[in-house]
PDB file of C-alpha atoms and ligand atoms in Angstrom:
ATOM      1  CA  UNK A 819     -29.213  -8.305  12.593  1.00  0.00           C
ATOM      2  CA  UNK A 820     -25.571  -9.489  13.798  1.00  0.00           C
ATOM      3  CA  UNK A 821     -23.768  -6.555  15.301  1.00  0.00           C
ATOM      4  CA  UNK A 822     -19.558  -5.740  14.560  1.00  0.00           C
ATOM      5  CA  UNK A 823     -17.253  -4.318  16.875  1.00  0.00           C
ATOM      6  CA  UNK A 824     -15.322  -1.555  15.003  1.00  0.00           C
ATOM      7  CA  UNK A 825     -11.689  -2.431  15.653  1.00  0.00           C
ATOM      8  CA  UNK A 826      -9.314   0.568  16.024  1.00  0.00           C
ATOM      9  CA  UNK A 827      -6.771   0.777  12.305  1.00  0.00           C
ATOM     10  CA  UNK A 828      -4.070  -0.358  12.513  1.00  0.00           C
ATOM     11  CA  UNK A 829      -1.383  -0.993   9.389  1.00  0.00           C
ATOM     12  CA  UNK A 830      -1.475  -5.085  11.182  1.00  0.00           C
ATOM     13  CA  UNK A 831      -5.121  -5.331  11.301  1.00  0.00           C
ATOM     14  CA  UNK A 832      -5.978  -4.316   7.811  1.00  0.00           C
ATOM     15  CA  UNK A 833      -2.417  -5.845   6.090  1.00  0.00           C
ATOM     16  CA  UNK A 834      -5.158  -9.077   4.709  1.00  0.00           C
ATOM     17  CA  UNK A 835      -7.075  -5.585   3.183  1.00  0.00           C
ATOM     18  CA  UNK A 836      -5.125  -3.273   2.127  1.00  0.00           C
ATOM     19  CA  UNK A 837      -2.202  -0.906   3.681  1.00  0.00           C
ATOM     20  CA  UNK A 838      -3.084   2.460   6.059  1.00  0.00           C
ATOM     21  CA  UNK A 839      -1.905   5.414   4.580  1.00  0.00           C
ATOM     22  CA  UNK A 840      -0.903   7.403   7.703  1.00  0.00           C
ATOM     23  CA  UNK A 841       1.888   9.763   9.331  1.00  0.00           C
ATOM     24  CA  UNK A 842       1.697   8.190  12.708  1.00  0.00           C
ATOM     25  CA  UNK A 843       4.514   5.392  13.272  1.00  0.00           C
ATOM     26  CA  UNK A 844       5.433   5.563   9.155  1.00  0.00           C
ATOM     27  CA  UNK A 845       9.028   5.298   8.364  1.00  0.00           C
ATOM     28  CA  UNK A 846      10.237   9.045   6.791  1.00  0.00           C
ATOM     29  CA  UNK A 847      13.904  10.134   5.564  1.00  0.00           C
ATOM     30  CA  UNK A 848      14.489  13.786   5.145  1.00  0.00           C
ATOM     31  CA  UNK A 849      14.145  15.404   1.367  1.00  0.00           C
ATOM     32  CA  UNK A 850      14.250  19.228   0.027  1.00  0.00           C
ATOM     33  CA  UNK A 851      17.589  20.257   1.875  1.00  0.00           C
ATOM     34  CA  UNK A 852      15.827  18.526   5.598  1.00  0.00           C
ATOM     35  CA  UNK A 853      13.459  20.740   5.181  1.00  0.00           C
ATOM     36  CA  UNK A 854      10.621  18.376   4.907  1.00  0.00           C
ATOM     37  CA  UNK A 855       9.761  14.619   5.752  1.00  0.00           C
ATOM     38  CA  UNK A 856       8.766  12.311   2.887  1.00  0.00           C
ATOM     39  CA  UNK A 857       6.853   9.834   4.502  1.00  0.00           C
ATOM     40  CA  UNK A 858       8.371   7.450   1.563  1.00  0.00           C
ATOM     41  CA  UNK A 859       6.062   3.817  -0.413  1.00  0.00           C
ATOM     42  CA  UNK A 860       2.732   3.823   2.308  1.00  0.00           C
ATOM     43  CA  UNK A 861       0.758   1.908  -0.592  1.00  0.00           C
ATOM     44  CA  UNK A 862       1.547   1.069  -4.054  1.00  0.00           C
ATOM     45  CA  UNK A 863      -1.301   1.557  -7.227  1.00  0.00           C
ATOM     46  CA  UNK A 864      -2.290  -1.847  -8.909  1.00  0.00           C
ATOM     47  CA  UNK A 865      -4.143  -1.264 -11.803  1.00  0.00           C
ATOM     48  CA  UNK A 866      -4.886  -4.052 -14.320  1.00  0.00           C
ATOM     49  CA  UNK A 867      -6.714  -4.320 -17.693  1.00  0.00           C
ATOM     50  CA  UNK A 868      -6.121  -3.070 -21.262  1.00  0.00           C
ATOM     51  CA  UNK A 869      -5.745   1.234 -21.518  1.00  0.00           C
ATOM     52  CA  UNK A 870      -6.014   1.794 -17.518  1.00  0.00           C
ATOM     53  CA  UNK A 871      -5.036   4.931 -15.930  1.00  0.00           C
ATOM     54  CA  UNK A 872      -4.364   5.655 -12.013  1.00  0.00           C
ATOM     55  CA  UNK A 873      -6.618   8.947 -11.609  1.00  0.00           C
ATOM     56  CA  UNK A 874      -6.435  11.311  -8.505  1.00  0.00           C
ATOM     57  CA  UNK A 875     -10.154  12.366  -7.594  1.00  0.00           C
ATOM     58  CA  UNK A 876     -11.567  13.430  -5.187  1.00  0.00           C
ATOM     59  CA  UNK A 877     -15.230  12.986  -2.948  1.00  0.00           C
ATOM     60  CA  UNK A 878     -17.288  14.879  -0.948  1.00  0.00           C
ATOM     61  CA  UNK A 879     -19.290  12.272   1.554  1.00  0.00           C
ATOM     62  CA  UNK A 880     -22.171  12.844   3.164  1.00  0.00           C
ATOM     63  CA  UNK A 881     -22.345  12.596   7.240  1.00  0.00           C
ATOM     64  CA  UNK A 882     -23.796   9.275   8.326  1.00  0.00           C
ATOM     65  CA  UNK A 883     -23.886   8.580  11.829  1.00  0.00           C
ATOM     66  CA  UNK A 884     -24.617   5.676  14.187  1.00  0.00           C
ATOM     67  CA  UNK A 885     -26.414   2.924  14.471  1.00  0.00           C
ATOM     68  CA  UNK A 886     -25.582   1.877  10.532  1.00  0.00           C
ATOM     69  CA  UNK A 887     -26.881  -1.143   8.806  1.00  0.00           C
ATOM     70  CA  UNK A 888     -24.130  -2.367   6.275  1.00  0.00           C
ATOM     71  CA  UNK A 889     -25.866  -5.197   4.008  1.00  0.00           C
ATOM     72  CA  UNK A 890     -23.737  -5.099   1.037  1.00  0.00           C
ATOM     73  CA  UNK A 891     -19.800  -5.187  -0.103  1.00  0.00           C
ATOM     74  CA  UNK A 892     -17.914  -3.822  -3.495  1.00  0.00           C
ATOM     75  CA  UNK A 893     -15.108  -4.484  -4.987  1.00  0.00           C
ATOM     76  CA  UNK A 894     -12.684  -3.426  -7.661  1.00  0.00           C
ATOM     77  CA  UNK A 895     -10.982  -6.718  -9.155  1.00  0.00           C
ATOM     78  CA  UNK A 896      -9.079  -4.140 -11.511  1.00  0.00           C
ATOM     79  CA  UNK A 897      -8.138  -1.715  -8.933  1.00  0.00           C
ATOM     80  CA  UNK A 898      -6.711  -1.269  -6.401  1.00  0.00           C
ATOM     81  CA  UNK A 899      -8.773   2.312  -4.213  1.00  0.00           C
ATOM     82  CA  UNK A 900      -7.346   4.386  -2.112  1.00  0.00           C
ATOM     83  CA  UNK A 901      -9.889   7.093   0.303  1.00  0.00           C
ATOM     84  CA  UNK A 902      -7.400   9.679   2.077  1.00  0.00           C
ATOM     85  CA  UNK A 903      -9.628  11.833   4.055  1.00  0.00           C
ATOM     86  CA  UNK A 904      -8.595  16.059   3.311  1.00  0.00           C
ATOM     87  CA  UNK A 905     -11.164  17.394   6.011  1.00  0.00           C
ATOM     88  CA  UNK A 906     -10.078  15.333   9.130  1.00  0.00           C
ATOM     89  CA  UNK A 907     -12.833  13.394   8.906  1.00  0.00           C
ATOM     90  CA  UNK A 908     -13.336  10.446  10.802  1.00  0.00           C
ATOM     91  CA  UNK A 909     -14.941   7.775   8.369  1.00  0.00           C
ATOM     92  CA  UNK A 910     -15.969   3.406   8.611  1.00  0.00           C
ATOM     93  CA  UNK A 911     -14.583   0.799   6.502  1.00  0.00           C
ATOM     94  CA  UNK A 912     -16.155  -2.794   6.656  1.00  0.00           C
ATOM     95  CA  UNK A 913     -13.856  -5.474   4.277  1.00  0.00           C
ATOM     96  CA  UNK A 914     -14.499  -9.096   4.191  1.00  0.00           C
ATOM     97  CA  UNK A 915     -11.944 -12.050   2.975  1.00  0.00           C
ATOM     98  CA  UNK A 916     -13.513 -13.744  -0.678  1.00  0.00           C
ATOM     99  CA  UNK A 917     -15.038 -16.984  -0.347  1.00  0.00           C
ATOM    100  CA  UNK A 918     -14.852 -20.387  -1.433  1.00  0.00           C
ATOM    101  CA  UNK A 919     -18.282 -18.897  -3.908  1.00  0.00           C
ATOM    102  CA  UNK A 920     -16.567 -15.873  -5.002  1.00  0.00           C
ATOM    103  CA  UNK A 921     -18.973 -13.690  -2.672  1.00  0.00           C
ATOM    104  CA  UNK A 922     -17.225 -12.019   1.024  1.00  0.00           C
ATOM    105  CA  UNK A 923     -16.977 -15.174   3.589  1.00  0.00           C
ATOM    106  CA  UNK A 924     -18.946 -13.361   6.057  1.00  0.00           C
ATOM    107  CA  UNK A 925     -17.790 -15.168   9.321  1.00  0.00           C
ATOM    108  CA  UNK A 926     -14.668 -12.762   8.143  1.00  0.00           C
ATOM    109  CA  UNK A 927     -16.063 -10.039   8.464  1.00  0.00           C
ATOM    110  CA  UNK A 928     -14.359  -6.625   9.860  1.00  0.00           C
ATOM    111  CA  UNK A 929     -14.774  -3.386  11.261  1.00  0.00           C
ATOM    112  CA  UNK A 930     -13.180  -0.349  10.987  1.00  0.00           C
ATOM    113  CA  UNK A 931     -12.764   3.338  13.200  1.00  0.00           C
ATOM    114  CA  UNK A 932     -11.191   5.707  10.831  1.00  0.00           C
ATOM    115  CA  UNK A 933      -9.987   8.820  13.184  1.00  0.00           C
ATOM    116  CA  UNK A 934      -9.677  12.471   9.928  1.00  0.00           C
ATOM    117  CA  UNK A 935      -5.739  11.185   9.420  1.00  0.00           C
ATOM    118  CA  UNK A 936      -5.534   7.786   8.362  1.00  0.00           C
ATOM    119  CA  UNK A 937      -6.378   6.557   4.920  1.00  0.00           C
ATOM    120  CA  UNK A 938      -7.044   3.378   3.381  1.00  0.00           C
ATOM    121  CA  UNK A 939      -5.715   1.797  -0.135  1.00  0.00           C
ATOM    122  CA  UNK A 940      -7.913  -1.351  -0.656  1.00  0.00           C
ATOM    123  CA  UNK A 941      -6.124  -3.998  -1.982  1.00  0.00           C
ATOM    124  CA  UNK A 942      -7.290  -4.783  -5.741  1.00  0.00           C
ATOM    125  CA  UNK A 943     -10.237  -7.007  -5.468  1.00  0.00           C
ATOM    126  CA  UNK A 944     -10.772  -6.975  -1.700  1.00  0.00           C
ATOM    127  CA  UNK A 945     -14.729  -7.021  -0.319  1.00  0.00           C
ATOM    128  CA  UNK A 946     -14.714  -3.873   0.922  1.00  0.00           C
ATOM    129  CA  UNK A 947     -18.540  -0.970   1.969  1.00  0.00           C
ATOM    130  CA  UNK A 948     -18.324   2.637  -0.085  1.00  0.00           C
ATOM    131  CA  UNK A 949     -17.186   5.424   1.204  1.00  0.00           C
ATOM    132  CA  UNK A 950     -18.450   6.137   4.694  1.00  0.00           C
ATOM    133  CA  UNK A 951     -17.866   9.977   6.162  1.00  0.00           C
ATOM    134  CA  UNK A 952     -18.809   9.518  10.259  1.00  0.00           C
ATOM    135  CA  UNK A 953     -20.287  12.927  11.893  1.00  0.00           C
ATOM    136  CA  UNK A 954     -19.702  15.582   9.434  1.00  0.00           C
ATOM    137  CA  UNK A 955     -19.761  15.605   5.308  1.00  0.00           C
ATOM    138  CA  UNK A 956     -15.367  14.588   4.584  1.00  0.00           C
ATOM    139  CA  UNK A 957     -13.604  15.299   1.634  1.00  0.00           C
ATOM    140  CA  UNK A 958     -11.070  12.095   0.431  1.00  0.00           C
ATOM    141  CA  UNK A 959      -8.349  12.075  -1.770  1.00  0.00           C
ATOM    142  CA  UNK A 960      -9.298   9.395  -3.780  1.00  0.00           C
ATOM    143  CA  UNK A 961      -6.822   7.150  -5.568  1.00  0.00           C
ATOM    144  CA  UNK A 962      -7.700   3.777  -8.335  1.00  0.00           C
ATOM    145  CA  UNK A 963      -7.889   3.473 -11.396  1.00  0.00           C
ATOM    146  CA  UNK A 964     -10.286   4.498 -15.260  1.00  0.00           C
ATOM    147  CA  UNK A 965     -10.143   2.666 -17.754  1.00  0.00           C
ATOM    148  CA  UNK A 966     -12.554   0.477 -19.645  1.00  0.00           C
ATOM    149  CA  UNK A 967     -13.923  -2.680 -18.180  1.00  0.00           C
ATOM    150  CA  UNK A 968     -16.076  -3.599 -15.799  1.00  0.00           C
ATOM    151  CA  UNK A 969     -14.367  -2.110 -12.047  1.00  0.00           C
ATOM    152  CA  UNK A 970     -17.033  -2.928  -9.264  1.00  0.00           C
ATOM    153  CA  UNK A 971     -19.426  -6.291  -8.117  1.00  0.00           C
ATOM    154  CA  UNK A 972     -21.698  -5.441  -5.459  1.00  0.00           C
ATOM    155  CA  UNK A 973     -23.408  -7.677  -3.636  1.00  0.00           C
ATOM    156  CA  UNK A 974     -25.966  -8.040  -1.045  1.00  0.00           C
ATOM    157  CA  UNK A 975     -25.074  -9.384   1.738  1.00  0.00           C
ATOM    158  CA  UNK A 976     -26.685 -12.735   3.508  1.00  0.00           C
ATOM    159  CA  UNK A 977     -27.814 -11.417   6.950  1.00  0.00           C
ATOM    160  CA  UNK A 978     -27.587  -6.937   8.039  1.00  0.00           C
ATOM    161  CA  UNK A 979     -24.603  -5.998  10.492  1.00  0.00           C
ATOM    162  CA  UNK A 980     -25.718  -3.515  12.546  1.00  0.00           C
ATOM    163  CA  UNK A 981     -22.741  -0.864  13.884  1.00  0.00           C
ATOM    164  CA  UNK A 982     -23.791   0.374  17.082  1.00  0.00           C
ATOM    165  CA  UNK A 983     -20.512   2.937  17.530  1.00  0.00           C
ATOM    166  CA  UNK A 984     -17.241   3.660  17.478  1.00  0.00           C
ATOM    167  CA  UNK A 985     -17.028   2.050  20.742  1.00  0.00           C
ATOM    168  CA  UNK A 986     -20.134   0.393  21.303  1.00  0.00           C
TER     169      UNK A 986
HETATM  170  N1  UGC B 859     -17.324   4.398  -6.751  1.00  0.00           N
HETATM  171  C1  UGC B 859     -16.596   4.808  -5.490  1.00  0.00           C
HETATM  172  O1  UGC B 859     -16.035   5.981  -6.293  1.00  0.00           O
HETATM  173  N2  UGC B 859     -16.125   4.456  -5.063  1.00  0.00           N
HETATM  174  C2  UGC B 859     -17.088   3.532  -4.098  1.00  0.00           C
HETATM  175  O2  UGC B 859     -15.835   2.502  -5.311  1.00  0.00           O
HETATM  176  C3  UGC B 859     -16.865   3.088  -2.733  1.00  0.00           C
HETATM  177  O3  UGC B 859     -15.231   2.432  -2.110  1.00  0.00           O
HETATM  178  O4  UGC B 859     -16.099   4.020  -2.003  1.00  0.00           O
HETATM  179 NI1   NI B 860     -14.921   1.026  -3.468  1.00  0.00          NI
END
């Protein structure tokens, strides 16, 4: 069984897979007569296909604990997908580039520890693991595509990958 090391989530490290939605380190400008800081366009939605829309939903993720096993990834070919914590729960993100066989390139698997004040916006078609909230039930705002068409490819990985802990 292979082990994946958890990386800290940064805009730069996550850039091939999506955008990081966070206030820390992000540019802002004042609005509302200076009473509000607007952190503008931290991510962009990307949806394709007939009759589709971008929807704002919420998700309540079960509490998971280490060690974790990663056995599959999914992707949404028709739309981006954002998870933004609204109960300060940390979570784990696992992503992979697409391979020549149009499946996850497991040699490029990356795992990230995501703080409860960070969100992610997966680019359309990015291979990622479903939501894994750590240590507590977590509520998230989800921004993704709704509409007709097949928008979730799931693939079992060639082997099981273990996540041992935040600093393991
Ligand atoms: N299906 C859904 O809303 N969530 C998954 O796509 C996921 O990435 O957790
Ligand atoms: Ni998803």
